[in-house]
CSV table of N, CA and C in Angstrom, one decimal:
chain,number,residue,atom,x,y,z
K,324,GLY,N,0.8,-1.2,0.0
K,324,GLY,CA,0.0,0.0,0.0
K,324,GLY,C,0.9,1.3,0.0
K,325,TRP,N,0.2,2.4,-0.1
K,325,TRP,CA,0.9,3.7,-0.2
K,325,TRP,C,0.8,4.3,1.2
K,326,CYS,N,2.0,4.8,1.6
K,326,CYS,CA,2.1,5.4,3.0
K,326,CYS,C,2.7,6.8,2.8
K,327,PRO,N,2.0,7.9,3.3
K,327,PRO,CA,2.6,9.2,3.1
K,327,PRO,C,3.9,9.4,4.0
K,328,LEU,N,4.8,10.2,3.4
K,328,LEU,CA,6.1,10.4,4.1
K,328,LEU,C,6.0,11.5,5.1
K,329,SER,N,5.0,12.3,5.1
K,329,SER,CA,4.9,13.4,6.0
K,329,SER,C,3.4,13.7,6.2
K,330,PRO,N,3.0,14.6,7.1
K,330,PRO,CA,1.6,14.9,7.4
K,330,PRO,C,0.9,15.4,6.1
K,331,ALA,N,-0.4,14.9,6.0
K,331,ALA,CA,-1.2,15.2,4.9
K,331,ALA,C,-0.7,14.7,3.5
K,332,GLY,N,0.3,13.8,3.6
K,332,GLY,CA,0.8,13.2,2.3
K,332,GLY,C,1.7,14.1,1.6
K,333,ALA,N,2.1,15.3,2.1
K,333,ALA,CA,3.0,16.2,1.4
K,333,ALA,C,4.4,15.7,1.3
K,334,GLN,N,5.0,15.7,0.1
K,334,GLN,CA,6.3,15.2,0.0
K,334,GLN,C,7.2,16.3,-0.5
K,335,THR,N,8.5,16.2,-0.2
K,335,THR,CA,9.4,17.2,-0.7
K,335,THR,C,9.9,16.9,-2.1
K,336,THR,N,9.9,17.9,-2.9
K,336,THR,CA,10.3,17.7,-4.3
K,336,THR,C,11.8,17.6,-4.3
K,337,GLN,N,12.4,16.7,-5.1
K,337,GLN,CA,13.8,16.5,-5.2
K,337,GLN,C,14.3,17.2,-6.5
K,338,LEU,N,15.4,17.9,-6.3
K,338,LEU,CA,16.1,18.6,-7.4
K,338,LEU,C,17.4,17.9,-7.6
K,339,LEU,N,17.6,17.2,-8.7
K,339,LEU,CA,18.8,16.5,-9.0
K,339,LEU,C,19.7,17.3,-9.9
K,340,VAL,N,21.0,17.2,-9.7
K,340,VAL,CA,22.0,17.9,-10.5
K,340,VAL,C,22.9,16.9,-11.2
K,341,GLU,N,23.2,17.1,-12.5
K,341,GLU,CA,24.1,16.3,-13.3
K,341,GLU,C,25.0,17.2,-14.1
K,342,PRO,N,26.3,17.0,-14.0
K,342,PRO,CA,27.0,16.0,-13.2
K,342,PRO,C,26.8,16.3,-11.7
K,343,ALA,N,26.9,15.2,-10.9
K,343,ALA,CA,26.5,15.2,-9.5
K,343,ALA,C,27.7,15.7,-8.6
K,344,TRP,N,28.1,17.0,-8.8
K,344,TRP,CA,29.1,17.6,-7.9
K,344,TRP,C,28.5,18.9,-7.4
K,345,THR,N,28.9,19.3,-6.2
K,345,THR,CA,28.5,20.6,-5.6
K,345,THR,C,29.7,21.4,-5.1
K,346,PRO,N,29.8,22.7,-5.3
K,346,PRO,CA,28.8,23.4,-6.1
K,346,PRO,C,28.9,23.1,-7.6
K,347,ALA,N,27.8,23.2,-8.3
K,347,ALA,CA,27.8,23.0,-9.7
K,347,ALA,C,28.4,24.2,-10.4
K,348,VAL,N,29.0,23.9,-11.6
K,348,VAL,CA,29.6,25.0,-12.3
K,348,VAL,C,29.0,25.1,-13.7
K,349,LEU,N,28.7,26.3,-14.2
K,349,LEU,CA,28.1,26.6,-15.4
K,349,LEU,C,28.8,25.9,-16.6
K,350,TRP,N,30.1,25.9,-16.6
K,350,TRP,CA,30.8,25.4,-17.7
K,350,TRP,C,30.8,23.9,-17.8
K,351,ASP,N,30.1,23.2,-16.9
K,351,ASP,CA,30.0,21.7,-16.9
K,351,ASP,C,28.7,21.3,-17.7
K,352,ARG,N,28.0,22.3,-18.3
K,352,ARG,CA,26.7,22.0,-18.9
K,352,ARG,C,25.8,21.2,-18.0
K,353,VAL,N,25.4,21.9,-16.9
K,353,VAL,CA,24.7,21.3,-15.8
K,353,VAL,C,23.2,21.1,-16.2
K,354,THR,N,22.7,19.9,-15.9
K,354,THR,CA,21.3,19.6,-16.1
K,354,THR,C,20.6,19.5,-14.8
K,355,LEU,N,19.5,20.2,-14.6
K,355,LEU,CA,18.7,20.1,-13.4
K,355,LEU,C,17.4,19.3,-13.7
K,356,THR,N,17.1,18.4,-12.8
K,356,THR,CA,15.8,17.6,-13.0
K,356,THR,C,15.0,17.7,-11.7
K,357,CYS,N,13.7,18.0,-11.9
K,357,CYS,CA,12.8,18.1,-10.8
K,357,CYS,C,12.0,16.9,-10.7
K,358,GLN,N,12.0,16.2,-9.5
K,358,GLN,CA,11.2,15.0,-9.3
K,358,GLN,C,10.3,15.2,-8.2
K,359,GLY,N,9.0,14.8,-8.4
K,359,GLY,CA,8.0,15.0,-7.3
K,359,GLY,C,6.7,14.6,-7.9
K,360,SER,N,5.6,14.6,-7.1
K,360,SER,CA,4.3,14.3,-7.5
K,360,SER,C,3.8,15.4,-8.4
K,361,GLY,N,2.6,15.1,-9.0
K,361,GLY,CA,2.0,16.1,-9.9
K,361,GLY,C,2.1,15.6,-11.4
K,362,THR,N,1.5,16.4,-12.2
K,362,THR,CA,1.4,16.0,-13.6
K,362,THR,C,2.6,16.6,-14.4
K,363,ALA,N,2.9,16.0,-15.5
K,363,ALA,CA,3.9,16.4,-16.4
K,363,ALA,C,3.6,17.9,-16.9
K,364,GLY,N,4.6,18.7,-17.0
K,364,GLY,CA,4.4,20.0,-17.5
K,364,GLY,C,4.0,21.0,-16.4
K,365,ALA,N,3.9,20.5,-15.1
K,365,ALA,CA,3.4,21.4,-14.1
K,365,ALA,C,4.6,21.8,-13.1
K,366,THR,N,5.8,21.7,-13.6
K,366,THR,CA,6.9,22.2,-12.8
K,366,THR,C,7.1,23.7,-12.8
K,367,THR,N,7.2,24.3,-11.6
K,367,THR,CA,7.5,25.7,-11.5
K,367,THR,C,9.0,25.8,-11.1
K,368,TRP,N,9.8,26.6,-11.8
K,368,TRP,CA,11.2,26.8,-11.5
K,368,TRP,C,11.4,28.2,-10.9
K,369,TYR,N,12.2,28.3,-9.9
K,369,TYR,CA,12.6,29.5,-9.3
K,369,TYR,C,14.1,29.8,-9.4
K,370,LYS,N,14.4,31.0,-9.7
K,370,LYS,CA,15.8,31.4,-9.8
K,370,LYS,C,16.1,32.5,-8.8
K,371,ASP,N,17.1,32.4,-7.9
K,371,ASP,CA,17.4,33.4,-7.0
K,371,ASP,C,16.2,33.9,-6.2
K,372,GLY,N,15.3,32.9,-5.8
K,372,GLY,CA,14.2,33.2,-5.0
K,372,GLY,C,12.9,33.8,-5.7
K,373,GLN,N,13.0,34.0,-7.0
K,373,GLN,CA,11.9,34.5,-7.7
K,373,GLN,C,11.3,33.5,-8.7
K,374,SER,N,10.0,33.5,-8.9
K,374,SER,CA,9.4,32.6,-9.9
K,374,SER,C,10.0,33.0,-11.3
K,375,TRP,N,10.5,32.0,-12.0
K,375,TRP,CA,11.4,32.2,-13.1
K,375,TRP,C,10.8,31.5,-14.4
K,376,TRP,N,10.2,30.3,-14.2
K,376,TRP,CA,9.7,29.5,-15.3
K,376,TRP,C,8.5,28.7,-14.9
K,377,PRO,N,7.3,29.3,-14.8
K,377,PRO,CA,6.1,28.6,-14.5
K,377,PRO,C,5.7,27.6,-15.6
K,378,LYS,N,5.2,26.5,-15.3
K,378,LYS,CA,4.8,25.4,-16.2
K,378,LYS,C,6.0,25.1,-17.1
K,379,GLY,N,7.2,24.9,-16.5
K,379,GLY,CA,8.4,24.6,-17.2
K,379,GLY,C,8.5,23.1,-17.4
K,380,PRO,N,9.6,22.6,-18.1
K,380,PRO,CA,9.8,21.2,-18.2
K,380,PRO,C,10.3,20.6,-16.9
K,381,ASN,N,10.4,19.3,-16.8
K,381,ASN,CA,10.9,18.6,-15.7
K,381,ASN,C,12.4,18.7,-15.6
K,382,HIS,N,13.1,18.9,-16.7
K,382,HIS,CA,14.5,19.0,-16.7
K,382,HIS,C,15.0,20.0,-17.8
K,383,PHE,N,16.1,20.6,-17.6
K,383,PHE,CA,16.7,21.6,-18.5
K,383,PHE,C,18.2,21.7,-18.3
K,384,THR,N,18.9,22.2,-19.3
K,384,THR,CA,20.3,22.6,-19.1
K,384,THR,C,20.5,24.0,-18.7
K,385,VAL,N,21.2,24.3,-17.7
K,385,VAL,CA,21.3,25.6,-17.1
K,385,VAL,C,22.2,26.5,-18.0
K,386,THR,N,21.8,27.7,-18.3
K,386,THR,CA,22.6,28.6,-19.1
K,386,THR,C,23.0,29.9,-18.4
K,387,GLU,N,22.5,30.0,-17.1
K,387,GLU,CA,22.8,31.2,-16.3
K,387,GLU,C,23.2,30.8,-14.9
K,388,SER,N,24.2,31.4,-14.3
K,388,SER,CA,24.5,31.1,-12.9
K,388,SER,C,23.4,31.6,-12.0
K,389,GLY,N,23.2,31.0,-10.8
K,389,GLY,CA,22.2,31.4,-9.9
K,389,GLY,C,21.9,30.2,-9.0
K,390,THR,N,20.9,30.5,-8.1
K,390,THR,CA,20.4,29.5,-7.2
K,390,THR,C,19.0,29.1,-7.6
K,391,TYR,N,18.8,27.8,-7.9
K,391,TYR,CA,17.6,27.2,-8.5
K,391,TYR,C,16.9,26.3,-7.5
K,392,THR,N,15.5,26.4,-7.5
K,392,THR,CA,14.7,25.5,-6.8
K,392,THR,C,13.5,25.2,-7.7
K,393,CYS,N,12.8,24.1,-7.4
K,393,CYS,CA,11.6,23.8,-8.2
K,393,CYS,C,10.5,23.3,-7.3
K,394,ASP,N,9.3,23.3,-7.9
K,394,ASP,CA,8.1,23.0,-7.2
K,394,ASP,C,7.2,22.2,-8.1
K,395,ARG,N,6.5,21.2,-7.5
K,395,ARG,CA,5.5,20.4,-8.2
K,395,ARG,C,4.2,20.4,-7.4
K,396,PRO,N,3.1,20.3,-8.1
K,396,PRO,CA,1.8,20.3,-7.3
K,396,PRO,C,1.8,19.1,-6.3
K,397,GLY,N,1.3,19.4,-5.1
K,397,GLY,CA,1.2,18.4,-4.1
K,397,GLY,C,2.5,18.1,-3.4
K,398,SER,N,3.6,18.8,-3.7
K,398,SER,CA,4.9,18.6,-3.1
K,398,SER,C,5.4,19.9,-2.5
K,399,ARG,N,6.3,19.8,-1.6
K,399,ARG,CA,7.0,21.0,-1.0
K,399,ARG,C,8.1,21.4,-2.0
K,400,LEU,N,8.5,22.7,-1.8
K,400,LEU,CA,9.6,23.3,-2.6
K,400,LEU,C,10.9,22.5,-2.4
K,401,SER,N,11.6,22.3,-3.5
K,401,SER,CA,12.9,21.5,-3.4
K,401,SER,C,13.9,22.3,-2.6
K,402,SER,N,15.0,21.6,-2.2
K,402,SER,CA,16.2,22.3,-1.7
K,402,SER,C,16.8,23.0,-2.8
K,403,PRO,N,17.6,24.1,-2.5
K,403,PRO,CA,18.2,24.9,-3.6
K,403,PRO,C,19.4,24.2,-4.2
K,404,VAL,N,19.7,24.5,-5.4
K,404,VAL,CA,21.0,24.1,-6.1
K,404,VAL,C,21.6,25.3,-6.6
K,405,THR,N,22.9,25.6,-6.2
K,405,THR,CA,23.6,26.8,-6.7
K,405,THR,C,24.5,26.4,-7.9
K,406,VAL,N,24.4,27.1,-9.0
K,406,VAL,CA,25.3,26.9,-10.1
K,406,VAL,C,26.1,28.2,-10.3
K,407,LEU,N,27.5,28.0,-10.2
K,407,LEU,CA,28.4,29.1,-10.2
K,407,LEU,C,29.0,29.2,-11.5
K,408,ASN,N,29.6,30.4,-11.8
K,408,ASN,CA,30.4,30.6,-13.0
K,408,ASN,C,31.8,31.2,-12.6
K,409,ASP,N,32.3,30.6,-11.5
K,409,ASP,CA,33.6,31.0,-11.0
K,409,ASP,C,34.8,30.4,-11.7
K,410,TRP,N,35.9,31.0,-11.6
K,410,TRP,CA,37.1,30.5,-12.3
K,410,TRP,C,37.8,29.3,-11.6
K,411,LEU,N,37.6,29.2,-10.3
K,411,LEU,CA,38.3,28.2,-9.5
K,411,LEU,C,37.2,27.7,-8.5
K,412,VAL,N,37.0,26.4,-8.5
K,412,VAL,CA,35.9,25.8,-7.6
K,412,VAL,C,36.4,24.5,-7.0
K,413,LEU,N,36.2,24.4,-5.7
K,413,LEU,CA,36.4,23.1,-5.0
K,413,LEU,C,35.1,22.4,-4.9
K,414,GLN,N,35.0,21.2,-5.4
K,414,GLN,CA,33.8,20.5,-5.5
K,414,GLN,C,33.8,19.2,-4.6
K,415,VAL,N,32.6,18.8,-4.1
K,415,VAL,CA,32.5,17.5,-3.4
K,415,VAL,C,31.3,16.8,-4.1
K,416,PRO,N,31.2,15.5,-4.0
K,416,PRO,CA,30.0,14.8,-4.5
K,416,PRO,C,28.7,15.4,-4.0
K,417,ALA,N,27.7,15.5,-4.9
K,417,ALA,CA,26.4,16.0,-4.6
K,417,ALA,C,25.5,15.0,-3.9
K,418,ARG,N,25.9,14.5,-2.7
K,418,ARG,CA,25.2,13.6,-2.0
K,418,ARG,C,25.3,13.9,-0.5
K,419,THR,N,24.5,13.3,0.3
K,419,THR,CA,24.6,13.5,1.8
K,419,THR,C,25.9,12.8,2.3
K,420,LEU,N,26.7,13.6,2.9
K,420,LEU,CA,28.0,13.2,3.5
K,420,LEU,C,27.9,13.0,5.0
K,421,LEU,N,28.4,11.9,5.5
K,421,LEU,CA,28.4,11.7,6.9
K,421,LEU,C,29.8,11.6,7.5
K,422,GLU,N,30.0,12.0,8.8
K,422,GLU,CA,31.3,11.9,9.4
K,422,GLU,C,31.9,10.5,9.2
K,423,GLY,N,33.1,10.5,8.8
K,423,GLY,CA,33.8,9.2,8.6
K,423,GLY,C,33.8,8.7,7.1
K,424,ASP,N,33.0,9.4,6.3
K,424,ASP,CA,32.9,9.0,4.9
K,424,ASP,C,34.3,9.4,4.2
K,425,THR,N,34.7,8.6,3.3
K,425,THR,CA,35.8,8.9,2.4
K,425,THR,C,35.2,9.8,1.3
K,426,VAL,N,35.8,11.0,1.1
K,426,VAL,CA,35.3,11.9,0.1
K,426,VAL,C,36.4,12.3,-0.9
K,427,THR,N,36.0,12.3,-2.2
K,427,THR,CA,36.9,12.7,-3.3
K,427,THR,C,36.6,14.2,-3.5
K,428,LEU,N,37.6,15.1,-3.4
K,428,LEU,CA,37.5,16.5,-3.7
K,428,LEU,C,38.0,16.8,-5.1
K,429,ARG,N,37.4,17.7,-5.8
K,429,ARG,CA,37.9,18.1,-7.1
K,429,ARG,C,38.1,19.6,-7.1
K,430,CYS,N,39.3,20.0,-7.5
K,430,CYS,CA,39.7,21.4,-7.6
K,430,CYS,C,39.6,21.7,-9.1
K,431,ARG,N,38.7,22.5,-9.5
K,431,ARG,CA,38.4,22.7,-10.9
K,431,ARG,C,38.8,24.2,-11.3
K,432,ALA,N,39.4,24.3,-12.5
K,432,ALA,CA,39.8,25.6,-12.9
K,432,ALA,C,39.5,25.7,-14.4
């Protein structure tokens, strides 16, 4: 059966980044994918805290630096993803890291 993950069945929308490194950098041709409940074509994208692309696609390739979030009907707003356009960036894998984990760092220029 189906079991809600939070009160009233509200789920958090997931914002996936590819390649899966954080912070993301514009020159990596970053693709953002919004996953959550709701119908196709009902994704709302926010850039730097402002509504930016209502009724947008579920995924797209980023062309501007900024901080992105997305929303789907019946879900909570996703966590933000920042895409930088800096010359030098220290990156870590875009996943939850716990104390004691072995982590690969990337210094990108």
